[in-house]
Amino acid sequence: MNNFITTTALQTELQHKIDNKTKPIGALGVLEDVALSIGLIQGTLRPALRMPHIIVFAADHGIAATGLVNPYPQAVTAQMVLNFIGGGAAINVFCRQHDIGLTIVDAGVNADFGDMKHFPRFIDAKMGYGTQNYLDGEAMSSEQMWHAIEEGKKIVQGLYDSGCNCIGLGEMGIGNTSSAALVMSFLTGIPIEDCVGRGTGVNEDQLKKKMETLVRAFGRHRDRVCSHASAAGGGLAAGGRPTADPYTILQCVGGFEIAMMTGAYLRAAELRMVVLVDGFITTAALLLARAIESSVQDCCLFTHASGEQGHEKMLRFLGVRPLLNLGMRLGEGTGAAMAFPIVQSAVHFLNEMASFESAGVSNKE
Amino acid sequence: MNNFITTTALQTELQHKIDNKTKPIGALGVLEDVALSIGLIQGTLRPALRMPHIIVFAADHGIAATGLVNPYPQAVTAQMVLNFIGGGAAINVFCRQHDIGLTIVDAGVNADFGDMKHFPRFIDAKMGYGTQNYLDGEAMSSEQMWHAIEEGKKIVQGLYDSGCNCIGLGEMGIGNTSSAALVMSFLTGIPIEDCVGRGTGVNEDQLKKKMETLVRAFGRHRDRVCSHASAAGGGLAAGGRPTADPYTILQCVGGFEIAMMTGAYLRAAELRMVVLVDGFITTAALLLARAIESSVQDCCLFTHASGEQGHEKMLRFLGVRPLLNLGMRLGEGTGAAMAFPIVQSAVHFLNEMASFESAGVSNKE
């Protein structure tokens, strides 16, 4: 797959296979693009999705304890982890429906869960009891950040080793739309005011307070992030600014779940897994991963446009169109789970549909 | 469900149930609307989709034999029916994937299929060897039209009696985007030129010829259709014109598959089945059914926006937003099949997700 000529030849063969199915050229629309992408990711004319899996990374954010950015109390992160374990959350429902495996990771929740050995799909990778408040300093130490990225890689490697070749990432963390908005603004050059949205549903007053808080946080870290810009390797964000350094951004305003997802994307792409990208926070982590290694995006399918207002801007920045646009804004990987059957349909039609020749159907006159 | 107070009370209870799931209010977006709709269609707080089924109605069109409107030869309709029977078409692939039953109906294909007794999901309801060319006269006789509507009703009734409560309609018929465009123009008041599209993929020259042909066909039947306008029961199309009579339209420019689908919609709505509406031709049949009985639309979920250009205008006319927008334009009910898991997800979250109370999760502060 690293050989340009081989990739081009495969692309031609895949397109020929798609065009010879018993349907007018292009009649399956976006499904045809998805089939082509998956064929190229896997380097084959007969792709297959094996043991699809969603990993939900949960962590708390120091900023959330202040109540400046979030209408729900911080305790909800831990409560929702227990809800995931109990099978009652939306992501549980959709994973059951589509036979998608589900792993819950404590990346840094501000609570102890005790002995979870009877829940084999729970991974304790706690980096701390939530990040520090980034209004006061850096969200996490450099050691925590590197450790979190490494843990994310190991978790994906473990799934891959067990036979999985398709993953979706999800997250849970009260306050994490704020962290994602800051990451987005630093990496895309889009003003922070245009990156902030309602998250889980703040009202007008709360949105104003959230906005003011994040403008302050942006200003607090701007110099530090931008002084490291030259270390990033020379990419250019929108408007021609030097790309800010993803590691510095992560450390200053990131979250443990965001750092872990960054590592997860990096390893998944190295392993040529099909990666289902969910909503606002998970796409922020992808922005970080591709700032580190731009080819990561080649393995990604963009599953939905979140109702969180900044997400469409992120997708535009990435130059991609999502599969679904259902106004969902729940996180947890729910968009990825909902889009999975569509991705599966693309693989199925490529493998199972008859060709004009095999079915004895006349092509155009 | 016919009692206004009961429906309102049920709607309130359904909304309360949706809002108490462990997610921010509205965070599942369109899924929440779908859950509400299905609860109202079935008149229950615990809806269920049983034995979902897609019926593909196939028929030929006299106009197609002229080659004026279609790039594929008419013989493709029969060839594709055999492809459906053989399991090699896109709709077979997607129905297998989602465990959706599939019935193929010969509504009037210009070929004999011989003994099909070993294919129990094939129904011979042939109304003729294709319709007449509507450039020369009426597409079908009044008897054929009534018979086709009746057959469509019986086919749906049979599925309902066997336990199915959710159907999607699909179609196959070389030339049937032309018939659908004429039906659309007569019923919506949108000029025929704005209803005609590329169908299975005509080129510029072919599109010009198709357009000219359909302008002629529209003119040929306008007086007949409009003289019956007052018989339609007084509805008003866009622009305040009296609605043209759906039965006259069907007879003059319809197709056997379109007439049968019209009957199918009418009976499905009477039975309060959940009806998955597919693309351009199936929505044209729905326009006819709702011109006959406006409440039919209450049972419909609109599954996708077809790549055929007139479809979005139809959806706008109906005031609805489709679930998917994947640029598909294949027919066969493929959009309905692709959207089925999303509809199922709506039912699952309503029935299976924990409430804030049951999961011990804090609601907003």
mmCIF file of N, CA and C in Angstrom, chain A residues 193-295:
data_model
loop_
_atom_site.group_PDB
_atom_site.id
_atom_site.type_symbol
_atom_site.label_atom_id
_atom_site.label_comp_id
_atom_site.label_asym_id
_atom_site.label_seq_id
_atom_site.Cartn_x
_atom_site.Cartn_y
_atom_site.Cartn_z
ATOM 1 N N GLU A 193 -14.206 32.062 19.556
ATOM 2 C CA GLU A 193 -15.639 32.380 19.662
ATOM 3 C C GLU A 193 -16.467 31.542 18.681
ATOM 4 N N ASP A 194 -15.871 31.195 17.537
ATOM 5 C CA ASP A 194 -16.601 30.426 16.526
ATOM 6 C C ASP A 194 -16.504 28.920 16.746
ATOM 7 N N CYS A 195 -15.701 28.529 17.726
ATOM 8 C CA CYS A 195 -15.530 27.101 18.003
ATOM 9 C C CYS A 195 -16.410 26.643 19.168
ATOM 10 N N VAL A 196 -16.825 27.596 19.999
ATOM 11 C CA VAL A 196 -17.583 27.260 21.203
ATOM 12 C C VAL A 196 -19.053 27.038 20.854
ATOM 13 N N GLY A 197 -19.634 25.989 21.409
ATOM 14 C CA GLY A 197 -21.054 25.703 21.185
ATOM 15 C C GLY A 197 -21.754 25.370 22.487
ATOM 16 N N ARG A 198 -22.964 24.864 22.361
ATOM 17 C CA ARG A 198 -23.791 24.660 23.547
ATOM 18 C C ARG A 198 -23.482 23.381 24.314
ATOM 19 N N GLY A 199 -22.631 22.537 23.755
ATOM 20 C CA GLY A 199 -22.292 21.296 24.463
ATOM 21 C C GLY A 199 -23.531 20.495 24.788
ATOM 22 N N THR A 200 -23.662 20.071 26.033
ATOM 23 C CA THR A 200 -24.812 19.257 26.412
ATOM 24 C C THR A 200 -26.081 20.086 26.562
ATOM 25 N N GLY A 201 -25.999 21.388 26.240
ATOM 26 C CA GLY A 201 -27.234 22.160 26.250
ATOM 27 C C GLY A 201 -27.257 23.305 27.238
ATOM 28 N N VAL A 202 -26.227 24.180 27.193
ATOM 29 C CA VAL A 202 -26.251 25.364 28.056
ATOM 30 C C VAL A 202 -27.266 26.358 27.510
ATOM 31 N N ASN A 203 -27.811 27.193 28.380
ATOM 32 C CA ASN A 203 -28.733 28.238 27.933
ATOM 33 C C ASN A 203 -27.934 29.489 27.536
ATOM 34 N N GLU A 204 -28.632 30.549 27.159
ATOM 35 C CA GLU A 204 -27.966 31.766 26.663
ATOM 36 C C GLU A 204 -26.940 32.315 27.660
ATOM 37 N N ASP A 205 -27.373 32.457 28.926
ATOM 38 C CA ASP A 205 -26.482 33.015 29.951
ATOM 39 C C ASP A 205 -25.256 32.136 30.157
ATOM 40 N N GLN A 206 -25.533 30.822 30.223
ATOM 41 C CA GLN A 206 -24.424 29.884 30.429
ATOM 42 C C GLN A 206 -23.463 29.897 29.240
ATOM 43 N N LEU A 207 -24.031 30.053 28.035
ATOM 44 C CA LEU A 207 -23.190 30.075 26.835
ATOM 45 C C LEU A 207 -22.273 31.291 26.867
ATOM 46 N N LYS A 208 -22.822 32.421 27.328
ATOM 47 C CA LYS A 208 -22.029 33.659 27.433
ATOM 48 C C LYS A 208 -20.860 33.443 28.403
ATOM 49 N N LYS A 209 -21.183 32.811 29.536
ATOM 50 C CA LYS A 209 -20.157 32.556 30.557
ATOM 51 C C LYS A 209 -19.100 31.576 30.014
ATOM 52 N N LYS A 210 -19.575 30.542 29.315
ATOM 53 C CA LYS A 210 -18.658 29.557 28.723
ATOM 54 C C LYS A 210 -17.720 30.247 27.731
ATOM 55 N N MET A 211 -18.304 31.105 26.907
ATOM 56 C CA MET A 211 -17.532 31.826 25.887
ATOM 57 C C MET A 211 -16.455 32.687 26.541
ATOM 58 N N GLU A 212 -16.854 33.481 27.539
ATOM 59 C CA GLU A 212 -15.895 34.363 28.231
ATOM 60 C C GLU A 212 -14.764 33.548 28.858
ATOM 61 N N THR A 213 -15.157 32.417 29.457
ATOM 62 C CA THR A 213 -14.168 31.565 30.115
ATOM 63 C C THR A 213 -13.151 31.034 29.108
ATOM 64 N N LEU A 214 -13.649 30.619 27.941
ATOM 65 C CA LEU A 214 -12.747 30.003 26.962
ATOM 66 C C LEU A 214 -11.894 31.043 26.237
ATOM 67 N N VAL A 215 -12.436 32.254 26.088
ATOM 68 C CA VAL A 215 -11.610 33.342 25.545
ATOM 69 C C VAL A 215 -10.439 33.600 26.501
ATOM 70 N N ARG A 216 -10.730 33.596 27.796
ATOM 71 C CA ARG A 216 -9.672 33.786 28.805
ATOM 72 C C ARG A 216 -8.649 32.647 28.726
ATOM 73 N N ALA A 217 -9.160 31.405 28.652
ATOM 74 C CA ALA A 217 -8.258 30.242 28.607
ATOM 75 C C ALA A 217 -7.379 30.295 27.365
ATOM 76 N N PHE A 218 -7.987 30.699 26.249
ATOM 77 C CA PHE A 218 -7.220 30.797 25.000
ATOM 78 C C PHE A 218 -6.075 31.796 25.172
ATOM 79 N N GLY A 219 -6.414 32.972 25.726
ATOM 80 C CA GLY A 219 -5.409 34.008 25.940
ATOM 81 C C GLY A 219 -4.318 33.555 26.903
ATOM 82 N N ARG A 220 -4.720 32.828 27.934
ATOM 83 C CA ARG A 220 -3.778 32.326 28.959
ATOM 84 C C ARG A 220 -2.683 31.459 28.336
ATOM 85 N N HIS A 221 -3.038 30.683 27.291
ATOM 86 C CA HIS A 221 -2.092 29.695 26.759
ATOM 87 C C HIS A 221 -1.539 30.042 25.378
ATOM 88 N N ARG A 222 -2.049 31.121 24.784
ATOM 89 C CA ARG A 222 -1.678 31.434 23.408
ATOM 90 C C ARG A 222 -0.163 31.543 23.220
ATOM 91 N N ASP A 223 0.483 32.300 24.081
ATOM 92 C CA ASP A 223 1.919 32.526 23.887
ATOM 93 C C ASP A 223 2.706 31.221 23.974
ATOM 94 N N ARG A 224 2.362 30.418 24.969
ATOM 95 C CA ARG A 224 3.065 29.146 25.164
ATOM 96 C C ARG A 224 2.878 28.237 23.936
ATOM 97 N N VAL A 225 1.628 28.110 23.488
ATOM 98 C CA VAL A 225 1.333 27.239 22.339
ATOM 99 C C VAL A 225 2.026 27.753 21.082
ATOM 100 N N CYS A 226 1.971 29.065 20.871
ATOM 101 C CA CYS A 226 2.500 29.598 19.610
ATOM 102 C C CYS A 226 4.017 29.664 19.613
ATOM 103 N N SER A 227 4.646 29.761 20.784
ATOM 104 C CA SER A 227 6.111 29.756 20.826
ATOM 105 C C SER A 227 6.643 28.393 20.403
ATOM 106 N N HIS A 228 5.800 27.382 20.494
ATOM 107 C CA HIS A 228 6.208 26.041 20.076
ATOM 108 C C HIS A 228 5.807 25.738 18.638
ATOM 109 N N ALA A 229 5.237 26.750 17.983
ATOM 110 C CA ALA A 229 4.691 26.496 16.645
ATOM 111 C C ALA A 229 5.744 25.935 15.702
ATOM 112 N N SER A 230 6.959 26.469 15.771
ATOM 113 C CA SER A 230 7.981 26.038 14.818
ATOM 114 C C SER A 230 8.402 24.590 15.048
ATOM 115 N N ALA A 231 8.147 24.096 16.248
ATOM 116 C CA ALA A 231 8.519 22.708 16.542
ATOM 117 C C ALA A 231 7.575 21.697 15.899
ATOM 118 N N ALA A 232 6.482 22.209 15.329
ATOM 119 C CA ALA A 232 5.431 21.293 14.872
ATOM 120 C C ALA A 232 5.767 20.592 13.569
ATOM 121 N N GLY A 233 6.743 21.079 12.875
ATOM 122 C CA GLY A 233 7.136 20.389 11.648
ATOM 123 C C GLY A 233 6.714 21.127 10.393
ATOM 124 N N GLY A 234 6.225 22.342 10.545
ATOM 125 C CA GLY A 234 6.082 23.204 9.379
ATOM 126 C C GLY A 234 4.746 23.192 8.678
ATOM 127 N N GLY A 235 3.710 22.562 9.233
ATOM 128 C CA GLY A 235 2.397 22.614 8.585
ATOM 129 C C GLY A 235 1.818 24.014 8.652
ATOM 130 N N LEU A 236 0.857 24.277 7.801
ATOM 131 C CA LEU A 236 0.196 25.579 7.832
ATOM 132 C C LEU A 236 -1.295 25.383 8.072
ATOM 133 N N ALA A 237 -1.823 26.080 9.051
ATOM 134 C CA ALA A 237 -3.266 26.034 9.287
ATOM 135 C C ALA A 237 -3.944 27.015 8.342
ATOM 136 N N ALA A 238 -5.297 27.057 8.390
ATOM 137 C CA ALA A 238 -6.061 27.991 7.564
ATOM 138 C C ALA A 238 -5.522 29.400 7.792
ATOM 139 N N GLY A 239 -5.385 30.170 6.739
ATOM 140 C CA GLY A 239 -4.901 31.531 6.868
ATOM 141 C C GLY A 239 -3.386 31.611 6.823
ATOM 142 N N GLY A 240 -2.717 30.486 6.661
ATOM 143 C CA GLY A 240 -1.283 30.496 6.473
ATOM 144 C C GLY A 240 -0.462 30.613 7.748
ATOM 145 N N ARG A 241 -1.116 30.597 8.920
ATOM 146 C CA ARG A 241 -0.361 30.633 10.181
ATOM 147 C C ARG A 241 0.426 29.335 10.311
ATOM 148 N N PRO A 242 1.558 29.374 11.012
ATOM 149 C CA PRO A 242 2.230 28.109 11.298
ATOM 150 C C PRO A 242 1.351 27.282 12.225
ATOM 151 N N THR A 243 1.268 25.980 11.982
ATOM 152 C CA THR A 243 0.471 25.107 12.826
ATOM 153 C C THR A 243 1.044 25.103 14.239
ATOM 154 N N ALA A 244 0.170 25.267 15.219
ATOM 155 C CA ALA A 244 0.621 25.211 16.604
ATOM 156 C C ALA A 244 1.016 23.770 16.925
ATOM 157 N N ASP A 245 1.880 23.611 17.894
ATOM 158 C CA ASP A 245 2.383 22.283 18.239
ATOM 159 C C ASP A 245 1.307 21.453 18.944
ATOM 160 N N PRO A 246 0.933 20.315 18.389
ATOM 161 C CA PRO A 246 -0.165 19.535 18.962
ATOM 162 C C PRO A 246 0.121 19.063 20.391
ATOM 163 N N TYR A 247 1.359 18.711 20.667
ATOM 164 C CA TYR A 247 1.676 18.223 22.011
ATOM 165 C C TYR A 247 1.509 19.329 23.060
ATOM 166 N N THR A 248 1.964 20.538 22.704
ATOM 167 C CA THR A 248 1.819 21.651 23.652
ATOM 168 C C THR A 248 0.339 21.967 23.877
ATOM 169 N N ILE A 249 -0.432 21.926 22.807
ATOM 170 C CA ILE A 249 -1.875 22.177 22.931
ATOM 171 C C ILE A 249 -2.499 21.143 23.867
ATOM 172 N N LEU A 250 -2.184 19.891 23.614
ATOM 173 C CA LEU A 250 -2.731 18.806 24.441
ATOM 174 C C LEU A 250 -2.409 19.045 25.920
ATOM 175 N N GLN A 251 -1.165 19.367 26.178
ATOM 176 C CA GLN A 251 -0.745 19.538 27.565
ATOM 177 C C GLN A 251 -1.421 20.747 28.215
ATOM 178 N N CYS A 252 -1.539 21.829 27.463
ATOM 179 C CA CYS A 252 -2.084 23.069 28.039
ATOM 180 C C CYS A 252 -3.600 23.016 28.228
ATOM 181 N N VAL A 253 -4.346 22.577 27.210
ATOM 182 C CA VAL A 253 -5.811 22.703 27.263
ATOM 183 C C VAL A 253 -6.534 21.395 26.942
ATOM 184 N N GLY A 254 -5.810 20.291 26.802
ATOM 185 C CA GLY A 254 -6.438 19.025 26.439
ATOM 186 C C GLY A 254 -7.094 18.333 27.616
ATOM 187 N N GLY A 255 -7.461 17.092 27.367
ATOM 188 C CA GLY A 255 -8.030 16.260 28.423
ATOM 189 C C GLY A 255 -7.398 14.892 28.313
ATOM 190 N N PHE A 256 -7.505 14.113 29.381
ATOM 191 C CA PHE A 256 -6.891 12.779 29.334
ATOM 192 C C PHE A 256 -7.533 11.909 28.245
ATOM 193 N N GLU A 257 -8.865 12.027 28.093
ATOM 194 C CA GLU A 257 -9.532 11.215 27.054
ATOM 195 C C GLU A 257 -9.110 11.676 25.667
ATOM 196 N N ILE A 258 -8.876 12.990 25.519
ATOM 197 C CA ILE A 258 -8.480 13.524 24.208
ATOM 198 C C ILE A 258 -7.056 13.071 23.867
ATOM 199 N N ALA A 259 -6.181 13.079 24.861
ATOM 200 C CA ALA A 259 -4.801 12.615 24.641
ATOM 201 C C ALA A 259 -4.793 11.125 24.284
ATOM 202 N N MET A 260 -5.610 10.361 24.978
ATOM 203 C CA MET A 260 -5.641 8.916 24.729
ATOM 204 C C MET A 260 -6.202 8.621 23.342
ATOM 205 N N MET A 261 -7.226 9.379 22.947
ATOM 206 C CA MET A 261 -7.791 9.182 21.599
ATOM 207 C C MET A 261 -6.776 9.572 20.534
ATOM 208 N N THR A 262 -5.967 10.591 20.812
ATOM 209 C CA THR A 262 -4.923 10.987 19.857
ATOM 210 C C THR A 262 -3.988 9.798 19.601
ATOM 211 N N GLY A 263 -3.566 9.167 20.681
ATOM 212 C CA GLY A 263 -2.720 7.976 20.536
ATOM 213 C C GLY A 263 -3.452 6.847 19.824
ATOM 214 N N ALA A 264 -4.724 6.686 20.135
ATOM 215 C CA ALA A 264 -5.522 5.619 19.520
ATOM 216 C C ALA A 264 -5.608 5.802 18.003
ATOM 217 N N TYR A 265 -5.860 7.036 17.556
ATOM 218 C CA TYR A 265 -5.909 7.293 16.111
ATOM 219 C C TYR A 265 -4.565 6.966 15.461
ATOM 220 N N LEU A 266 -3.479 7.403 16.118
ATOM 221 C CA LEU A 266 -2.146 7.203 15.530
ATOM 222 C C LEU A 266 -1.865 5.716 15.315
ATOM 223 N N ARG A 267 -2.138 4.901 16.340
ATOM 224 C CA ARG A 267 -1.847 3.482 16.209
ATOM 225 C C ARG A 267 -2.798 2.807 15.208
ATOM 226 N N ALA A 268 -4.086 3.183 15.270
ATOM 227 C CA ALA A 268 -5.066 2.574 14.356
ATOM 228 C C ALA A 268 -4.663 2.797 12.900
ATOM 229 N N ALA A 269 -4.178 4.000 12.609
ATOM 230 C CA ALA A 269 -3.772 4.300 11.232
ATOM 231 C C ALA A 269 -2.513 3.524 10.857
ATOM 232 N N GLU A 270 -1.580 3.394 11.793
ATOM 233 C CA GLU A 270 -0.371 2.583 11.539
ATOM 234 C C GLU A 270 -0.759 1.155 11.173
ATOM 235 N N LEU A 271 -1.819 0.669 11.822
ATOM 236 C CA LEU A 271 -2.261 -0.715 11.629
ATOM 237 C C LEU A 271 -3.235 -0.851 10.453
ATOM 238 N N ARG A 272 -3.485 0.272 9.746
ATOM 239 C CA ARG A 272 -4.431 0.297 8.622
ATOM 240 C C ARG A 272 -5.800 -0.253 9.034
ATOM 241 N N MET A 273 -6.257 0.155 10.195
ATOM 242 C CA MET A 273 -7.622 -0.185 10.602
ATOM 243 C C MET A 273 -8.577 0.828 9.967
ATOM 244 N N VAL A 274 -9.835 0.428 9.773
ATOM 245 C CA VAL A 274 -10.871 1.371 9.343
ATOM 246 C C VAL A 274 -11.327 2.117 10.599
ATOM 247 N N VAL A 275 -11.222 3.441 10.567
ATOM 248 C CA VAL A 275 -11.482 4.248 11.767
ATOM 249 C C VAL A 275 -12.744 5.082 11.559
ATOM 250 N N LEU A 276 -13.721 4.866 12.427
ATOM 251 C CA LEU A 276 -14.980 5.604 12.344
ATOM 252 C C LEU A 276 -14.896 6.817 13.259
ATOM 253 N N VAL A 277 -14.892 8.007 12.661
ATOM 254 C CA VAL A 277 -14.754 9.241 13.440
ATOM 255 C C VAL A 277 -16.142 9.744 13.819
ATOM 256 N N ASP A 278 -16.340 9.993 15.096
ATOM 257 C CA ASP A 278 -17.639 10.401 15.632
ATOM 258 C C ASP A 278 -17.784 11.935 15.589
ATOM 259 N N GLY A 279 -18.044 12.568 16.710
ATOM 260 C CA GLY A 279 -18.460 13.965 16.726
ATOM 261 C C GLY A 279 -17.393 14.980 17.103
ATOM 262 N N PHE A 280 -17.790 15.997 17.838
ATOM 263 C CA PHE A 280 -16.968 17.189 18.069
ATOM 264 C C PHE A 280 -15.672 16.885 18.820
ATOM 265 N N ILE A 281 -15.759 16.164 19.923
ATOM 266 C CA ILE A 281 -14.570 15.953 20.757
ATOM 267 C C ILE A 281 -13.632 14.932 20.102
ATOM 268 N N THR A 282 -14.223 13.888 19.552
ATOM 269 C CA THR A 282 -13.390 12.873 18.898
ATOM 270 C C THR A 282 -12.715 13.439 17.643
ATOM 271 N N THR A 283 -13.382 14.372 16.958
ATOM 272 C CA THR A 283 -12.748 14.989 15.784
ATOM 273 C C THR A 283 -11.647 15.956 16.220
ATOM 274 N N ALA A 284 -11.821 16.600 17.385
ATOM 275 C CA ALA A 284 -10.736 17.442 17.918
ATOM 276 C C ALA A 284 -9.491 16.588 18.150
ATOM 277 N N ALA A 285 -9.688 15.382 18.697
ATOM 278 C CA ALA A 285 -8.542 14.486 18.910
ATOM 279 C C ALA A 285 -7.921 14.085 17.571
ATOM 280 N N LEU A 286 -8.770 13.925 16.552
ATOM 281 C CA LEU A 286 -8.230 13.593 15.225
ATOM 282 C C LEU A 286 -7.414 14.755 14.663
ATOM 283 N N LEU A 287 -7.862 15.980 14.916
ATOM 284 C CA LEU A 287 -7.084 17.147 14.466
ATOM 285 C C LEU A 287 -5.675 17.081 15.055
ATOM 286 N N LEU A 288 -5.594 16.687 16.319
ATOM 287 C CA LEU A 288 -4.278 16.551 16.965
ATOM 288 C C LEU A 288 -3.476 15.433 16.307
ATOM 289 N N ALA A 289 -4.120 14.281 16.115
ATOM 290 C CA ALA A 289 -3.405 13.129 15.548
ATOM 291 C C ALA A 289 -2.875 13.447 14.153
ATOM 292 N N ARG A 290 -3.665 14.116 13.337
ATOM 293 C CA ARG A 290 -3.197 14.391 11.969
ATOM 294 C C ARG A 290 -2.188 15.534 11.932
ATOM 295 N N ALA A 291 -2.183 16.382 12.993
ATOM 296 C CA ALA A 291 -1.121 17.388 13.073
ATOM 297 C C ALA A 291 0.205 16.700 13.393
ATOM 298 N N ILE A 292 0.116 15.548 14.048
ATOM 299 C CA ILE A 292 1.326 14.759 14.352
ATOM 300 C C ILE A 292 1.726 13.915 13.136
ATOM 301 N N GLU A 293 0.729 13.314 12.501
ATOM 302 C CA GLU A 293 0.991 12.426 11.353
ATOM 303 C C GLU A 293 -0.170 12.582 10.368
ATOM 304 N N SER A 294 0.076 13.311 9.281
ATOM 305 C CA SER A 294 -1.041 13.726 8.426
ATOM 306 C C SER A 294 -1.739 12.544 7.750
ATOM 307 N N SER A 295 -1.041 11.425 7.549
ATOM 308 C CA SER A 295 -1.659 10.310 6.828
ATOM 309 C C SER A 295 -2.741 9.603 7.651
#
